[in-house]
CSV table of C-alpha atoms in Angstrom, one decimal:
chain,number,residue,atom,x,y,z
A,147,MET,CA,-54.2,34.9,14.9
A,148,GLY,CA,-53.5,31.3,14.1
A,149,VAL,CA,-49.9,30.2,13.8
A,150,ALA,CA,-49.0,28.9,10.3
A,151,VAL,CA,-47.8,25.3,10.5
A,152,ARG,CA,-47.2,23.7,7.2
A,153,TRP,CA,-47.0,19.9,6.6
A,154,TRP,CA,-43.3,20.0,6.0
A,155,ASN,CA,-42.5,21.4,9.5
A,156,ARG,CA,-45.4,19.9,11.5
A,157,LYS,CA,-44.3,17.6,14.3
A,158,PRO,CA,-46.1,14.3,14.9
A,159,GLY,CA,-49.2,14.8,16.8
A,160,GLU,CA,-49.6,18.5,15.9
A,161,ARG,CA,-52.5,18.0,13.6
A,162,ALA,CA,-55.8,18.8,15.2
A,163,GLU,CA,-58.2,15.9,15.9
A,164,TRP,CA,-61.8,16.7,15.2
A,165,LEU,CA,-65.0,14.7,15.6
A,166,LEU,CA,-67.6,14.7,12.9
A,167,GLU,CA,-71.3,15.0,14.0
A,168,PRO,CA,-72.9,14.2,10.7
A,169,LEU,CA,-74.8,17.1,9.1
A,170,VAL,CA,-74.4,19.1,12.3
A,171,GLN,CA,-70.7,20.0,12.8
A,172,VAL,CA,-67.1,19.0,12.3
A,173,GLY,CA,-64.8,19.8,15.1
A,174,PRO,CA,-65.5,23.3,16.3
A,175,LEU,CA,-67.2,24.3,13.1
A,176,ARG,CA,-71.0,24.0,13.2
A,177,PHE,CA,-72.9,24.2,9.9
A,178,GLY,CA,-74.7,27.5,9.7
A,179,MET,CA,-71.9,29.6,11.3
A,180,HIS,CA,-71.1,32.9,9.6
A,181,PRO,CA,-67.5,33.7,8.5
A,182,ASP,CA,-66.7,35.7,11.7
A,183,GLU,CA,-67.9,32.8,13.8
A,184,VAL,CA,-65.8,30.3,11.8
A,185,ALA,CA,-62.7,32.5,12.2
A,186,SER,CA,-63.3,32.8,16.0
A,187,ALA,CA,-63.7,29.0,16.2
A,188,LEU,CA,-60.4,28.6,14.4
A,189,ASP,CA,-58.6,30.8,17.0
A,190,GLY,CA,-58.9,33.9,14.9
A,191,ALA,CA,-57.5,32.4,11.7
A,192,VAL,CA,-57.5,34.5,8.6
A,193,ALA,CA,-58.6,33.2,5.2
A,194,HIS,CA,-55.5,33.5,3.1
A,195,VAL,CA,-57.4,32.8,-0.1
A,196,SER,CA,-61.1,33.6,-0.5
A,197,GLN,CA,-63.9,34.5,-2.9
A,198,GLY,CA,-67.1,36.2,-2.0
A,199,LEU,CA,-66.4,35.8,1.7
A,200,GLY,CA,-69.0,37.5,3.8
A,201,SER,CA,-71.4,38.4,0.9
A,202,GLY,CA,-73.5,35.2,0.6
A,203,ILE,CA,-72.3,32.3,-1.4
A,204,GLY,CA,-68.5,32.2,-1.1
A,205,TRP,CA,-65.6,30.4,0.4
A,206,GLY,CA,-62.4,31.0,2.5
A,207,CYS,CA,-59.3,28.8,2.7
A,208,TYR,CA,-57.7,28.7,6.1
A,209,ALA,CA,-54.2,27.5,5.3
A,210,ASP,CA,-53.1,27.5,8.9
A,211,TRP,CA,-55.7,24.8,9.6
A,212,GLY,CA,-55.8,23.0,6.3
A,213,VAL,CA,-59.5,23.6,5.8
A,214,THR,CA,-61.7,25.5,3.4
A,215,ALA,CA,-65.0,26.8,4.6
A,216,VAL,CA,-67.8,27.1,2.0
A,217,TYR,CA,-70.8,29.3,2.6
A,218,GLY,CA,-74.4,29.4,1.2
A,219,GLU,CA,-76.7,32.1,0.2
A,220,ASP,CA,-77.5,33.2,3.7
A,221,ASN,CA,-73.7,33.5,4.4
A,222,GLY,CA,-73.9,30.4,6.6
A,223,LEU,CA,-71.4,27.5,6.6
A,224,VAL,CA,-72.6,24.7,4.4
A,225,ALA,CA,-69.4,22.7,3.8
A,226,VAL,CA,-65.9,22.1,5.1
A,227,ALA,CA,-63.2,20.7,2.8
A,228,VAL,CA,-60.4,19.0,4.8
A,229,ASP,CA,-56.9,18.8,3.2
A,230,ALA,CA,-55.1,15.5,3.1
A,231,MET,CA,-51.7,16.7,4.1
A,232,ASP,CA,-52.3,19.3,6.8
A,233,GLY,CA,-55.9,19.4,7.6
A,234,PRO,CA,-57.3,18.1,10.9
A,235,LEU,CA,-57.7,14.4,11.5
A,236,VAL,CA,-61.4,13.9,11.3
A,237,ARG,CA,-63.0,10.9,13.0
A,238,LEU,CA,-66.5,9.5,12.3
A,239,ARG,CA,-67.6,7.0,14.9
A,240,ASP,CA,-64.5,4.7,15.0
A,241,ILE,CA,-63.2,5.7,11.5
A,242,ASP,CA,-60.4,8.1,10.8
A,243,LEU,CA,-61.3,9.7,7.5
A,244,ILE,CA,-58.2,11.9,6.7
A,245,ALA,CA,-54.6,11.1,5.6
A,246,ARG,CA,-55.1,7.4,5.2
A,247,VAL,CA,-54.9,4.9,2.3
A,248,PRO,CA,-58.1,5.3,0.3
A,249,SER,CA,-58.8,1.6,0.0
A,250,GLU,CA,-58.7,1.2,3.8
A,251,VAL,CA,-61.1,4.1,4.4
A,252,ARG,CA,-63.4,2.8,1.7
A,253,ALA,CA,-63.6,-0.6,3.4
A,254,ASP,CA,-64.3,1.1,6.8
A,255,ILE,CA,-67.0,3.3,5.4
A,256,GLN,CA,-68.7,0.3,3.7
A,257,GLY,CA,-68.6,-1.7,6.9
A,258,LEU,CA,-70.1,1.1,9.0
A,259,ALA,CA,-72.7,2.0,6.4
A,260,LEU,CA,-73.8,-1.7,6.3
A,261,GLN,CA,-74.1,-1.7,10.1
A,262,GLU,CA,-76.2,1.4,10.0
A,263,GLY,CA,-78.3,0.4,7.0
A,264,LEU,CA,-77.1,3.2,4.8
A,265,SER,CA,-76.3,3.4,1.1
A,266,VAL,CA,-72.8,4.2,-0.1
A,267,ARG,CA,-72.5,5.7,-3.6
A,268,VAL,CA,-69.6,6.7,-5.8
A,269,ASN,CA,-68.9,10.4,-6.2
A,270,TRP,CA,-67.4,12.1,-9.3
A,271,SER,CA,-63.9,11.1,-8.4
A,272,GLY,CA,-64.8,7.4,-7.8
A,273,ASP,CA,-64.6,7.7,-4.0
A,274,PRO,CA,-67.3,6.8,-1.5
A,275,GLU,CA,-70.0,9.3,-0.6
A,276,VAL,CA,-72.7,8.8,2.1
A,277,GLU,CA,-75.6,11.2,2.0
A,278,ALA,CA,-76.8,10.4,5.5
A,279,TRP,CA,-73.5,11.5,6.9
A,280,GLY,CA,-72.8,14.4,4.6
A,281,VAL,CA,-69.4,12.8,3.7
A,282,SER,CA,-67.8,12.8,0.2
A,283,MET,CA,-64.3,11.4,0.2
A,284,GLY,CA,-61.4,12.2,-2.1
A,285,ALA,CA,-57.7,11.6,-2.4
A,286,ALA,CA,-54.5,13.5,-3.1
A,287,GLN,CA,-50.9,12.6,-3.7
A,288,GLU,CA,-48.9,12.4,-0.5
A,289,GLN,CA,-45.9,14.7,-0.4
A,290,GLY,CA,-42.7,14.6,1.6
A,291,LEU,CA,-39.3,16.4,1.8
A,292,ALA,CA,-36.4,15.3,-0.2
A,293,PRO,CA,-33.0,15.0,1.5
A,294,GLU,CA,-32.1,18.3,-0.2
A,295,GLY,CA,-35.1,19.9,1.6
A,296,TYR,CA,-37.5,20.5,-1.3
A,297,ALA,CA,-41.0,19.1,-1.5
A,298,GLN,CA,-41.5,16.0,-3.6
A,299,ARG,CA,-44.4,13.7,-4.5
A,300,LEU,CA,-44.4,10.3,-2.9
A,301,ASP,CA,-45.8,7.1,-4.4
A,302,THR,CA,-48.9,7.0,-2.2
A,303,MET,CA,-52.3,8.6,-2.3
A,304,ILE,CA,-54.0,9.7,1.0
A,305,THR,CA,-57.6,10.7,1.7
A,306,ASN,CA,-59.2,14.1,2.0
A,307,ALA,CA,-62.9,14.9,2.5
A,308,LEU,CA,-65.7,17.3,1.8
A,309,LEU,CA,-68.1,17.4,4.8
A,310,VAL,CA,-71.4,19.1,4.2
A,311,GLY,CA,-74.5,20.1,6.0
A,312,PRO,CA,-78.0,18.8,5.3
A,313,GLU,CA,-78.7,21.3,2.5
A,314,LEU,CA,-75.9,19.9,0.3
A,315,ALA,CA,-75.9,16.3,1.3
A,316,LYS,CA,-77.9,15.0,-1.6
A,317,ASN,CA,-75.4,16.2,-4.2
A,318,PRO,CA,-72.4,18.0,-2.7
A,319,PHE,CA,-70.3,18.6,-5.8
A,320,GLY,CA,-73.5,19.5,-7.8
A,321,SER,CA,-74.5,22.3,-5.4
A,322,GLU,CA,-73.9,26.0,-6.2
A,323,PRO,CA,-71.8,26.8,-3.2
A,324,VAL,CA,-69.4,24.0,-3.9
A,325,ILE,CA,-69.3,24.7,-7.6
A,326,ARG,CA,-68.3,28.3,-6.8
A,327,TRP,CA,-65.4,26.8,-4.8
A,328,ARG,CA,-64.4,23.9,-7.0
A,329,ASP,CA,-66.2,23.3,-10.2
A,330,VAL,CA,-65.6,19.7,-11.3
A,331,ARG,CA,-68.3,19.6,-14.0
A,332,ASP,CA,-65.6,19.8,-16.7
A,333,GLU,CA,-63.4,17.2,-15.1
A,334,PRO,CA,-63.6,13.7,-16.4
A,335,PRO,CA,-65.7,11.6,-14.0
A,336,HIS,CA,-64.2,8.5,-12.4
A,337,THR,CA,-67.1,6.1,-11.7
A,338,GLY,CA,-65.0,3.6,-9.8
A,339,ALA,CA,-63.1,0.7,-11.4
A,340,TRP,CA,-64.7,-2.7,-11.3
A,341,PRO,CA,-65.2,-4.4,-8.9
A,342,VAL,CA,-65.3,-1.4,-6.6
A,343,ARG,CA,-68.3,0.2,-8.4
A,344,ARG,CA,-70.0,-3.2,-8.6
A,345,ARG,CA,-69.5,-3.6,-4.8
A,346,PHE,CA,-71.0,-0.2,-4.1
A,347,LEU,CA,-74.0,-1.0,-6.3
A,348,TRP,CA,-74.4,-4.4,-4.6
A,349,LEU,CA,-74.4,-2.7,-1.2
A,350,SER,CA,-76.9,-0.1,-2.2
A,351,GLU,CA,-79.2,-2.7,-3.7
A,352,ARG,CA,-78.9,-4.8,-0.6
A,353,HIS,CA,-79.6,-1.9,1.7
A,354,GLU,CA,-82.7,-1.0,-0.3
A,355,SER,CA,-84.0,-4.6,-0.1
A,356,LEU,CA,-83.4,-4.7,3.6
A,357,LEU,CA,-85.2,-1.4,4.2
A,358,ALA,CA,-88.2,-2.3,1.9
């Protein structure tokens, strides 16, 4: 069984460091794994909160690891959501994706996508999303401990991510497995404030012209 380590008592360096192999696997989790294989890859971790786990489309939240595993119709892993505060530190190429200032990650993603000739689009939350990598970024309020020992919100936002396999890459948050886990259809979309959105559109148009 995994040992529960929450962000408020986690020592520096205790967060796992995972590599992302786009559309194939993130850390020890390979897309297509069944729930028992995921649990084994996470050192026997137990999903503390779950829905439909082991019966087809469903999900399980592994709080000890700071990740949520999302499964498709065949009960295979199709997405991994990584928490900003206590999830593993996921690395794509030379980019650290998790627990960073969103604007810095956005700039790094734009630069790498430009190098690889890929399009960067804006997802429902106004954060970068790259279909070719199966990466959809997000952000959450950073938290810390007050001197009195209780949790409090800090003034900064830090990044989290939804990492998906090839079946969901075209529209991660519009896919049925992800909707079952987190339905954002009724949440107000954030298309990205100008000039961020204009920058994304310019990059996409430029990529298309270069590839034409």
